[in-house]
CSV table of C-alpha atoms and ligand atoms in Angstrom, one decimal:
chain,number,residue,atom,x,y,z
G,74,MET,CA,15.5,-21.8,15.8
G,75,LEU,CA,12.7,-24.0,14.8
G,76,ALA,CA,10.7,-21.0,13.5
G,77,LYS,CA,13.6,-20.2,11.1
G,78,MET,CA,13.8,-23.8,9.8
G,79,ILE,CA,10.1,-24.1,9.2
G,80,PHE,CA,10.0,-20.7,7.6
G,81,ASN,CA,12.9,-21.5,5.3
G,82,LEU,CA,11.5,-24.8,4.3
G,83,GLY,CA,8.1,-23.2,3.4
G,84,GLN,CA,9.8,-20.5,1.4
G,85,ARG,CA,12.0,-23.0,-0.5
G,86,LEU,CA,9.0,-25.0,-1.5
G,87,ARG,CA,6.9,-22.0,-2.5
G,88,ASN,CA,9.5,-19.5,-3.6
G,89,PRO,CA,12.7,-21.2,-4.7
G,90,SER,CA,14.4,-18.1,-6.0
G,91,ILE,CA,13.8,-16.0,-2.9
G,92,ALA,CA,17.3,-16.6,-1.4
G,93,SER,CA,19.1,-15.2,-4.4
G,94,TRP,CA,16.7,-12.1,-4.5
G,95,LEU,CA,17.4,-11.5,-0.8
G,96,SER,CA,21.1,-11.3,-1.3
G,97,PHE,CA,20.7,-9.2,-4.4
G,98,LEU,CA,18.5,-6.7,-2.6
G,99,GLU,CA,20.8,-6.6,0.4
G,100,GLU,CA,23.6,-5.5,-1.9
G,101,SER,CA,21.6,-3.0,-4.0
G,102,ASP,CA,20.2,-1.4,-0.8
G,103,ARG,CA,23.6,0.4,-0.6
G,104,TRP,CA,23.8,1.3,-4.3
G,105,SER,CA,24.3,4.9,-5.6
G,106,ILE,CA,21.5,6.5,-7.6
G,107,GLU,CA,23.6,6.0,-10.8
G,108,GLN,CA,23.8,2.3,-10.1
G,109,LEU,CA,20.1,2.0,-9.3
G,110,GLU,CA,19.1,3.9,-12.5
G,111,GLY,CA,21.5,2.0,-14.6
G,112,HIS,CA,20.0,-1.2,-13.4
G,113,GLN,CA,16.5,0.1,-14.0
G,114,LEU,CA,17.3,0.9,-17.6
G,115,GLN,CA,18.7,-2.5,-18.2
G,116,GLN,CA,15.7,-4.1,-16.7
G,117,LEU,CA,13.3,-1.9,-18.6
G,118,ARG,CA,14.8,-2.7,-22.0
G,119,GLU,CA,14.7,-6.4,-21.2
G,120,LEU,CA,11.1,-6.1,-20.2
G,121,LEU,CA,10.1,-4.1,-23.3
G,122,ASP,CA,11.8,-6.6,-25.6
G,123,PHE,CA,10.1,-9.4,-23.8
G,124,ALA,CA,6.6,-7.8,-23.8
G,125,TYR,CA,6.9,-6.9,-27.5
G,126,SER,CA,7.8,-10.4,-28.6
G,127,SER,CA,5.7,-12.4,-26.1
G,128,THR,CA,2.4,-10.6,-25.7
G,129,ALA,CA,-0.2,-9.8,-28.3
G,130,PHE,CA,-1.3,-6.7,-26.4
G,131,TYR,CA,2.0,-4.8,-26.2
G,132,LYS,CA,3.0,-5.8,-29.8
G,133,GLU,CA,-0.2,-4.2,-31.0
G,134,GLN,CA,0.2,-1.1,-28.7
G,135,PHE,CA,3.8,-0.4,-29.7
G,136,ASP,CA,3.0,-0.9,-33.4
G,137,ALA,CA,0.0,1.4,-33.1
G,138,HIS,CA,2.3,4.1,-31.7
G,139,ALA,CA,5.1,3.2,-34.2
G,140,ILE,CA,7.5,2.5,-31.4
G,141,GLU,CA,10.0,-0.3,-31.2
G,142,PRO,CA,11.6,-1.4,-27.9
G,143,SER,CA,15.0,-0.3,-29.2
G,144,ASP,CA,13.6,3.3,-29.4
G,145,ILE,CA,13.7,3.5,-25.6
G,146,LYS,CA,17.3,4.5,-24.8
G,147,THR,CA,16.9,6.3,-21.5
G,148,LEU,CA,14.5,6.0,-18.6
G,149,GLU,CA,12.8,9.2,-19.7
G,150,ASP,CA,12.1,7.7,-23.1
G,151,ILE,CA,9.4,5.6,-21.4
G,152,SER,CA,7.1,8.5,-21.7
G,153,LYS,CA,6.8,7.8,-25.4
G,154,LEU,CA,4.8,4.7,-24.6
G,155,PRO,CA,1.1,4.8,-23.9
G,156,THR,CA,-0.3,4.3,-20.4
G,157,ILE,CA,-2.7,1.5,-19.4
G,158,THR,CA,-5.4,1.3,-16.8
G,159,ARG,CA,-7.0,-1.3,-14.7
G,160,LYS,CA,-9.9,-1.5,-17.1
G,161,ASP,CA,-7.3,-2.5,-19.8
G,162,LEU,CA,-5.9,-5.2,-17.5
G,163,VAL,CA,-9.4,-6.7,-17.1
G,164,ARG,CA,-10.5,-6.2,-20.7
G,165,PHE,CA,-7.4,-7.4,-22.5
G,166,ASN,CA,-6.4,-9.9,-19.8
G,167,ASP,CA,-5.6,-12.7,-22.2
G,168,ALA,CA,-3.6,-10.6,-24.6
G,169,ILE,CA,-1.5,-9.1,-21.8
G,170,HIS,CA,-0.5,-12.5,-20.5
G,171,ALA,CA,2.8,-13.6,-22.0
G,172,ASP,CA,2.7,-16.7,-24.2
G,173,ALA,CA,6.2,-17.7,-22.9
G,174,LYS,CA,6.5,-20.8,-20.7
G,175,PHE,CA,7.1,-20.3,-16.9
G,176,LYS,CA,8.2,-23.0,-14.6
G,177,LYS,CA,5.8,-21.9,-11.9
G,178,THR,CA,3.1,-19.2,-11.6
G,179,PHE,CA,0.7,-18.2,-8.9
G,180,ARG,CA,-2.9,-17.1,-9.4
G,181,ALA,CA,-3.3,-13.5,-8.1
G,182,ALA,CA,-6.6,-11.8,-7.7
G,183,THR,CA,-7.7,-8.4,-6.6
G,184,SER,CA,-11.1,-6.8,-6.3
G,185,GLY,CA,-9.9,-3.3,-6.4
G,186,SER,CA,-11.8,-0.2,-5.2
G,187,THR,CA,-14.3,-0.3,-8.1
G,188,GLY,CA,-15.2,-3.9,-7.6
G,189,ASP,CA,-14.3,-5.3,-11.0
G,190,ALA,CA,-12.2,-8.4,-10.2
G,191,LEU,CA,-8.8,-8.7,-11.8
G,192,VAL,CA,-7.2,-12.1,-12.0
G,193,PHE,CA,-3.7,-12.8,-13.5
G,194,ARG,CA,-0.8,-15.2,-13.3
G,195,ARG,CA,2.3,-14.0,-11.5
G,196,ASP,CA,5.5,-15.9,-12.3
G,197,GLU,CA,7.5,-17.3,-9.4
G,198,ARG,CA,10.5,-15.1,-9.9
G,199,ALA,CA,8.4,-11.9,-9.7
G,200,ASP,CA,6.5,-13.3,-6.7
G,201,SER,CA,9.7,-14.2,-4.9
G,202,PHE,CA,11.2,-10.8,-5.8
G,203,ASN,CA,8.3,-9.1,-4.2
G,204,ARG,CA,8.5,-11.1,-1.0
G,205,ALA,CA,12.2,-10.4,-0.8
G,206,ALA,CA,11.6,-6.7,-1.3
G,207,ILE,CA,9.2,-6.7,1.7
G,208,PHE,CA,11.7,-8.7,3.8
G,209,ARG,CA,14.4,-6.2,3.0
G,210,GLY,CA,12.1,-3.5,4.4
G,211,TYR,CA,11.8,-5.6,7.5
G,212,SER,CA,15.6,-5.8,7.8
G,213,TRP,CA,15.7,-2.0,8.1
G,214,PHE,CA,14.0,-2.5,11.4
G,215,GLY,CA,16.2,-5.4,12.5
G,216,ILE,CA,13.6,-8.0,11.8
G,217,GLN,CA,14.3,-11.4,10.3
G,218,PRO,CA,11.3,-12.8,8.2
G,219,TRP,CA,10.7,-15.8,10.5
G,220,GLU,CA,10.3,-13.7,13.6
G,221,ARG,CA,6.9,-14.0,15.5
G,222,ASN,CA,4.3,-11.6,14.1
G,223,GLY,CA,0.7,-10.6,14.4
G,224,TYR,CA,-1.5,-10.1,11.4
G,225,PHE,CA,-4.6,-8.0,10.9
G,226,TRP,CA,-6.7,-9.1,8.0
G,227,GLY,CA,-10.2,-10.4,7.4
G,228,PHE,CA,-11.6,-12.7,10.0
G,229,ASP,CA,-14.7,-14.4,8.7
G,230,PHE,CA,-13.6,-17.6,7.0
G,231,ASN,CA,-15.4,-20.8,6.4
G,232,PHE,CA,-14.0,-23.9,8.2
G,233,LYS,CA,-11.8,-25.2,5.3
G,234,LYS,CA,-10.3,-21.8,4.7
G,235,LYS,CA,-9.7,-21.4,8.4
G,236,ILE,CA,-7.6,-24.6,8.5
G,237,ARG,CA,-5.6,-23.5,5.4
G,238,THR,CA,-5.1,-20.1,7.0
G,239,LYS,CA,-3.8,-21.7,10.2
G,240,VAL,CA,-1.3,-23.9,8.3
G,241,LEU,CA,0.0,-20.9,6.3
G,242,ASP,CA,0.2,-18.8,9.4
G,243,ALA,CA,2.2,-21.5,11.2
G,244,LEU,CA,4.7,-21.7,8.3
G,245,GLN,CA,5.3,-18.0,8.7
G,246,ASN,CA,5.3,-17.9,12.5
G,247,ARG,CA,2.2,-15.7,12.3
G,248,PHE,CA,-0.9,-15.4,14.4
G,249,ARG,CA,-3.9,-13.2,13.8
G,250,ILE,CA,-6.9,-11.8,15.5
G,251,PHE,CA,-10.1,-13.4,14.5
G,252,ASN,CA,-12.5,-11.3,16.5
G,253,TYR,CA,-12.6,-8.5,19.0
G,254,GLU,CA,-14.5,-10.3,21.8
G,255,GLU,CA,-13.1,-9.9,25.3
G,256,LYS,CA,-11.5,-13.3,25.7
G,257,ALA,CA,-10.0,-13.6,22.2
G,258,PHE,CA,-8.7,-10.1,22.4
G,259,LYS,CA,-6.9,-10.7,25.7
G,260,GLN,CA,-5.3,-13.8,24.3
G,261,PHE,CA,-4.2,-11.9,21.2
G,262,ALA,CA,-2.7,-9.1,23.4
G,263,LYS,CA,-0.8,-11.7,25.4
G,264,LYS,CA,0.6,-13.1,22.2
G,265,LEU,CA,1.8,-9.7,21.2
G,266,GLU,CA,4.2,-9.7,24.1
G,267,LYS,CA,6.2,-12.3,22.4
G,268,ALA,CA,6.0,-10.8,18.9
G,269,SER,CA,8.5,-8.7,17.0
G,270,TYR,CA,6.2,-7.0,14.6
G,271,ILE,CA,2.6,-6.7,13.5
G,272,HIS,CA,1.1,-5.8,10.1
G,273,GLY,CA,-2.2,-5.4,8.2
G,274,TYR,CA,-5.0,-3.0,7.6
G,275,SER,CA,-4.1,0.3,9.2
G,276,SER,CA,-7.5,0.9,10.7
G,277,ALA,CA,-7.5,-2.5,12.4
G,278,VAL,CA,-4.1,-1.9,13.8
G,279,TYR,CA,-5.2,1.4,15.1
G,280,HIS,CA,-8.4,0.2,16.7
G,281,THR,CA,-6.4,-2.6,18.4
G,282,ALA,CA,-3.9,-0.1,19.7
G,283,LYS,CA,-6.8,1.9,21.1
G,284,LEU,CA,-8.4,-1.1,22.8
G,285,ILE,CA,-5.1,-2.2,24.3
G,286,ASN,CA,-4.6,1.3,25.8
G,287,GLU,CA,-8.1,1.4,27.1
G,288,LYS,CA,-7.8,-2.0,28.8
G,289,GLY,CA,-4.2,-1.3,30.0
G,290,LEU,CA,-2.9,-4.4,28.2
G,291,GLY,CA,0.2,-2.8,26.7
G,292,LYS,CA,2.7,-3.0,29.4
G,293,GLY,CA,4.6,-6.1,28.2
G,294,ILE,CA,4.4,-5.2,24.5
G,295,GLN,CA,7.4,-3.7,22.7
G,296,LEU,CA,7.5,-4.2,19.0
G,297,LYS,CA,10.3,-3.5,16.5
G,298,MET,CA,7.9,-2.5,13.7
G,299,VAL,CA,4.2,-1.8,13.1
G,300,LYS,CA,3.3,-1.8,9.4
G,301,GLY,CA,0.1,-0.5,8.0
G,302,THR,CA,-1.0,-1.5,4.5
G,303,SER,CA,-3.9,-1.1,2.1
G,304,GLU,CA,-5.5,1.9,3.7
G,305,LYS,CA,-4.6,5.5,4.6
G,306,ILE,CA,-2.5,5.9,7.7
G,307,TYR,CA,-3.9,8.9,9.5
G,308,GLU,CA,-1.6,11.0,11.6
G,309,SER,CA,-4.2,10.7,14.4
G,310,TYR,CA,-3.3,7.0,14.7
G,311,GLN,CA,0.2,7.5,15.7
G,312,ASP,CA,-0.1,8.5,19.4
G,313,GLU,CA,-2.2,5.5,20.3
G,314,VAL,CA,0.0,3.2,18.2
G,315,LYS,CA,3.2,4.4,19.9
G,316,LYS,CA,1.6,4.1,23.3
G,317,ALA,CA,0.4,0.6,22.8
G,318,PHE,CA,3.3,-0.9,20.8
G,319,GLY,CA,6.3,1.4,21.5
G,320,VAL,CA,6.8,2.4,17.9
G,321,LYS,CA,4.9,4.4,15.3
G,322,MET,CA,3.1,2.9,12.3
G,323,ILE,CA,5.1,2.8,9.1
G,324,SER,CA,3.7,2.4,5.7
G,325,GLU,CA,4.2,-0.1,2.9
G,326,TYR,CA,2.8,1.1,-0.4
G,327,GLY,CA,1.9,-1.1,-3.3
G,328,ALA,CA,-0.8,-3.1,-5.0
G,329,THR,CA,-1.3,-6.8,-6.0
G,330,GLU,CA,-0.7,-6.0,-9.7
G,331,SER,CA,2.2,-3.5,-9.2
G,332,GLY,CA,4.1,-5.2,-6.5
G,333,ILE,CA,5.6,-3.3,-3.7
G,334,VAL,CA,6.2,0.3,-4.7
G,335,ALA,CA,7.7,1.9,-1.6
G,336,PHE,CA,8.6,1.1,1.9
G,337,GLU,CA,9.0,3.6,4.8
G,338,CYS,CA,12.5,3.6,6.4
G,339,PRO,CA,13.2,4.2,10.1
G,340,GLU,CA,13.7,7.9,9.3
G,341,GLY,CA,10.1,8.2,8.0
G,342,ASN,CA,10.8,8.4,4.3
G,343,MET,CA,9.0,6.3,1.7
G,344,HIS,CA,11.8,4.9,-0.4
G,345,ILE,CA,10.8,3.7,-3.9
G,346,ASN,CA,11.6,0.0,-4.5
G,347,MET,CA,13.6,1.0,-7.5
G,348,GLU,CA,14.9,-2.4,-8.3
G,349,GLY,CA,11.3,-3.6,-8.8
G,350,VAL,CA,9.4,-0.7,-10.2
G,351,LEU,CA,9.9,2.4,-12.3
G,352,VAL,CA,7.8,5.2,-10.9
G,353,GLU,CA,6.6,8.3,-12.8
G,354,GLU,CA,4.5,11.2,-11.6
G,355,VAL,CA,2.4,12.6,-14.5
G,356,GLU,CA,0.1,15.5,-13.6
G,357,GLY,CA,0.2,14.5,-10.0
G,358,GLU,CA,-0.7,10.9,-10.8
G,359,ILE,CA,1.5,7.8,-10.2
G,360,ILE,CA,2.4,5.6,-13.1
G,361,ILE,CA,4.1,2.3,-12.5
G,362,THR,CA,6.1,0.0,-14.6
G,363,ASN,CA,6.7,-3.4,-12.9
G,364,LEU,CA,10.3,-4.2,-13.9
G,365,GLN,CA,10.1,-7.8,-12.6
G,366,MET,CA,6.9,-9.4,-13.7
G,367,LYS,CA,7.1,-11.2,-17.1
G,368,SER,CA,4.0,-13.4,-17.0
G,369,PHE,CA,1.7,-10.4,-17.0
G,370,PRO,CA,3.8,-7.4,-18.0
G,371,LEU,CA,2.7,-4.0,-16.5
G,372,ILE,CA,4.1,-1.1,-18.5
G,373,ARG,CA,3.1,2.4,-17.6
G,374,TYR,CA,0.2,1.4,-15.5
G,375,LYS,CA,-2.0,4.1,-13.9
G,376,LEU,CA,-2.3,2.7,-10.3
G,377,GLY,CA,-4.9,5.3,-9.5
G,378,ASP,CA,-3.4,7.4,-6.7
G,379,HIS,CA,-2.5,11.0,-6.6
G,380,VAL,CA,1.1,11.3,-5.3
G,381,THR,CA,3.9,13.8,-5.0
G,382,LEU,CA,7.4,12.6,-5.5
G,383,ALA,CA,10.2,14.2,-3.5
G,384,SER,CA,12.8,16.2,-5.4
G,385,LYS,CA,15.5,13.9,-6.7
G,386,ASP,CA,18.1,15.6,-4.6
G,387,LYS,CA,16.3,14.9,-1.4
G,388,GLU,CA,18.7,13.0,0.8
G,389,CYS,CA,17.5,10.7,3.6
G,390,PRO,CA,19.6,10.4,6.8
G,391,CYS,CA,19.3,6.6,6.5
G,392,GLY,CA,21.8,6.8,3.6
G,393,ARG,CA,19.7,5.0,1.0
G,394,ALA,CA,19.8,6.6,-2.4
G,395,HIS,CA,16.4,5.3,-3.5
G,396,HIS,CA,14.0,8.0,-4.5
G,397,ILE,CA,11.3,9.1,-2.1
G,398,ILE,CA,7.5,9.5,-2.4
G,399,GLU,CA,6.7,12.6,-0.5
G,400,GLU,CA,3.0,12.0,-0.1
G,401,ILE,CA,0.1,10.0,-1.3
G,402,THR,CA,-2.9,12.3,-1.3
G,403,GLY,CA,-5.8,10.1,-2.4
G,404,ARG,CA,-7.5,8.1,-5.2
G,405,VAL,CA,-7.8,9.4,-8.7
G,406,GLY,CA,-11.2,9.8,-10.3
G,407,LEU,CA,-13.2,10.2,-7.2
G,408,ASP,CA,-14.7,13.6,-7.7
G,409,VAL,CA,-16.5,15.7,-5.1
G,410,TYR,CA,-19.5,17.5,-6.5
G,411,GLY,CA,-20.4,21.0,-5.2
G,412,ILE,CA,-23.6,22.8,-6.2
G,413,GLU,CA,-21.8,24.3,-9.1
G,414,LYS,CA,-18.2,23.1,-9.1
G,415,ILE,CA,-16.3,19.8,-9.1
G,416,TYR,CA,-13.4,19.2,-6.7
G,417,PRO,CA,-10.7,16.5,-6.6
G,418,SER,CA,-11.0,14.1,-3.6
G,419,PHE,CA,-7.5,15.1,-2.4
G,420,THR,CA,-9.1,18.3,-1.2
G,421,PHE,CA,-9.9,16.4,2.0
G,422,TYR,CA,-6.3,15.4,2.4
G,423,TYR,CA,-5.3,19.1,2.5
G,424,ILE,CA,-8.2,20.2,4.7
G,425,PHE,CA,-7.1,17.7,7.4
G,426,LYS,CA,-3.4,18.2,6.8
G,427,ASN,CA,-3.9,21.9,7.5
G,428,LEU,CA,-5.8,21.2,10.7
G,429,GLY,CA,-2.9,19.0,11.9
G,430,ASN,CA,-0.2,21.4,10.9
G,431,HIS,CA,-1.8,24.7,12.0
G,432,HIS,CA,-4.0,23.6,14.9
G,433,GLN,CA,-2.4,20.3,16.1
G,434,LEU,CA,-5.7,18.7,15.3
G,435,LYS,CA,-4.9,15.2,14.2
G,436,LEU,CA,-8.2,13.6,13.2
G,437,THR,CA,-9.5,10.3,12.0
G,438,TYR,CA,-12.0,11.2,9.4
G,439,GLN,CA,-14.4,9.9,6.8
G,440,VAL,CA,-16.3,12.0,4.3
G,441,VAL,CA,-19.5,10.9,2.7
G,442,GLN,CA,-21.2,12.5,-0.3
G,443,PRO,CA,-24.9,11.6,-0.3
G,444,ALA,CA,-25.8,13.9,-3.1
G,445,LYS,CA,-24.5,16.8,-5.2
G,446,GLY,CA,-23.6,19.9,-3.1
G,447,LYS,CA,-23.8,17.9,0.1
G,448,LEU,CA,-21.0,16.4,2.3
G,449,ASP,CA,-21.1,14.7,5.7
G,450,PHE,CA,-17.9,14.8,7.7
G,451,TYR,CA,-17.4,12.1,10.4
G,452,VAL,CA,-14.6,12.4,12.9
G,453,GLU,CA,-13.8,9.8,15.5
G,454,GLU,CA,-12.3,12.1,18.0
G,455,THR,CA,-14.3,14.2,20.4
G,456,LEU,CA,-14.1,17.9,19.5
G,457,SER,CA,-14.6,21.0,21.7
G,458,GLU,CA,-16.8,23.8,20.4
G,459,ARG,CA,-13.7,25.7,19.3
G,460,GLU,CA,-12.3,22.7,17.5
G,461,GLN,CA,-15.5,22.1,15.6
G,462,MET,CA,-15.4,25.7,14.5
G,463,LEU,CA,-11.8,25.3,13.3
G,464,VAL,CA,-12.9,22.2,11.2
G,465,ASP,CA,-15.9,24.1,9.8
G,466,GLN,CA,-13.6,27.1,8.9
G,467,GLU,CA,-11.1,24.8,7.1
G,468,ILE,CA,-13.9,23.1,5.2
G,469,GLU,CA,-15.3,26.5,4.2
G,470,LYS,CA,-12.0,27.6,2.9
G,471,TYR,CA,-12.1,25.0,0.2
G,472,PHE,CA,-15.8,24.8,-0.6
G,473,GLY,CA,-17.1,28.2,0.4
G,474,ASN,CA,-20.9,28.4,-0.3
G,475,ASP,CA,-20.8,25.7,-2.9
G,476,MET,CA,-21.4,22.9,-0.4
G,477,GLN,CA,-23.8,22.1,2.4
G,478,THR,CA,-21.9,20.2,5.1
G,479,THR,CA,-22.5,18.5,8.4
G,480,LEU,CA,-19.9,17.6,11.0
G,481,THR,CA,-20.4,14.6,13.3
G,482,HIS,CA,-17.7,14.1,15.9
G,483,ASP,CA,-17.2,11.4,18.5
G,484,HIS,CA,-18.2,9.0,15.8
G,485,THR,CA,-17.3,5.3,16.2
G,486,SER,CA,-17.0,3.6,12.9
G,487,SER,CA,-18.7,0.2,13.0
G,488,GLN,CA,-16.5,-2.9,13.1
G,489,GLN,CA,-15.4,-3.3,9.5
G,490,LYS,CA,-14.6,-6.3,7.5
G,491,LYS,CA,-14.1,-4.1,4.5
G,492,LYS,CA,-11.4,-1.7,3.7
G,493,LYS,CA,-11.9,1.7,5.3
G,494,LYS,CA,-12.2,4.5,2.8
G,495,SER,CA,-11.6,8.1,3.7
G,496,PHE,CA,-14.2,9.2,1.1
G,497,ILE,CA,-17.4,7.5,0.0
G,498,SER,CA,-19.5,9.0,-2.8
G,499,TYR,CA,-23.1,7.9,-3.6
G,500,ILE,CA,-23.3,9.9,-6.7
M,724,LIG,ZN1,15.5,6.6,4.4
């Protein structure tokens, strides 16, 4: 159990409060919805008091709206507060940071989809809570955090970064793929035979699965969990992933600034991490309040995704009472321009969902808008004449004559170091 010792030592140094969070989350995993919401309300009120007294930004915001923290008496009352966006986090960065003293904070940075970098300090308790919440998700699949795992993330590092990465990986019993060249890839596949789980960019996990199947390297591989993050998990990924790794890809949903928002359970439902975040759906858009982070409070933050929450009575066979996110349909604010009309980017989500549901056509797609009234559809799979017609028909249903479109199938996307996006607009 050397791996466990090394892991625990590393965690204790970096995240001293993680053990207490883990035992808390193990207990609250079985709470009723009343207990969960009761806890949320208590956390929320604490957060609002703190943000009001310790940050210049929220003091000003609440005052401007003539609201005091004590006006928030129920979870629903939160809608009285204004929402904030990523732009606010960048622009009012100093004023949002709490002036309270924290024993330990970590520097967190994220470039986001728009490219404007956001940097903030995350206090150790919030950081440890977030890690513990992820580890709780792992426990649903019978995984202990120190078990051997493969990691799919960026692979062009300078030498110094590479050494640091290797040390951090060793502490977490983690290995990663650095490139897809024949020899390195075979070694990586060999290592997977001894791993319990893999995680990372969904598209990288999928392409690895495909390559493993092509080369017939999957015989000795049986994982407990395959977790995709950061990118859309296409239905079309699942057959290859199951064939290569023995299980389907599950999803972890969240962002650097929000913390983990939801984790998919073995029954395939995305349970909201209710102990850590308060989630609202307003006009189809997700709004997050991070209930744990004090160093940089996030209250009613527009994360930028279109979502549908499941009805609150939806029960999951896994027995957890935590609410469920039904679907994440795309990014907010990415409009698609027709010749005359404007369409939301989640239109693509529905086009391809219909093709999967009605025609068993599960496709890995990317849509590019080079100019107004023009769309180029790229599909990785090879399509028959009939299937191409079905795709064209489905596209036409949504855009009619308002769009000139092309469809390219059998399209291999180039090896990416960047996040794969399902929609790219050059307008
Ligand atoms: Zn469940």
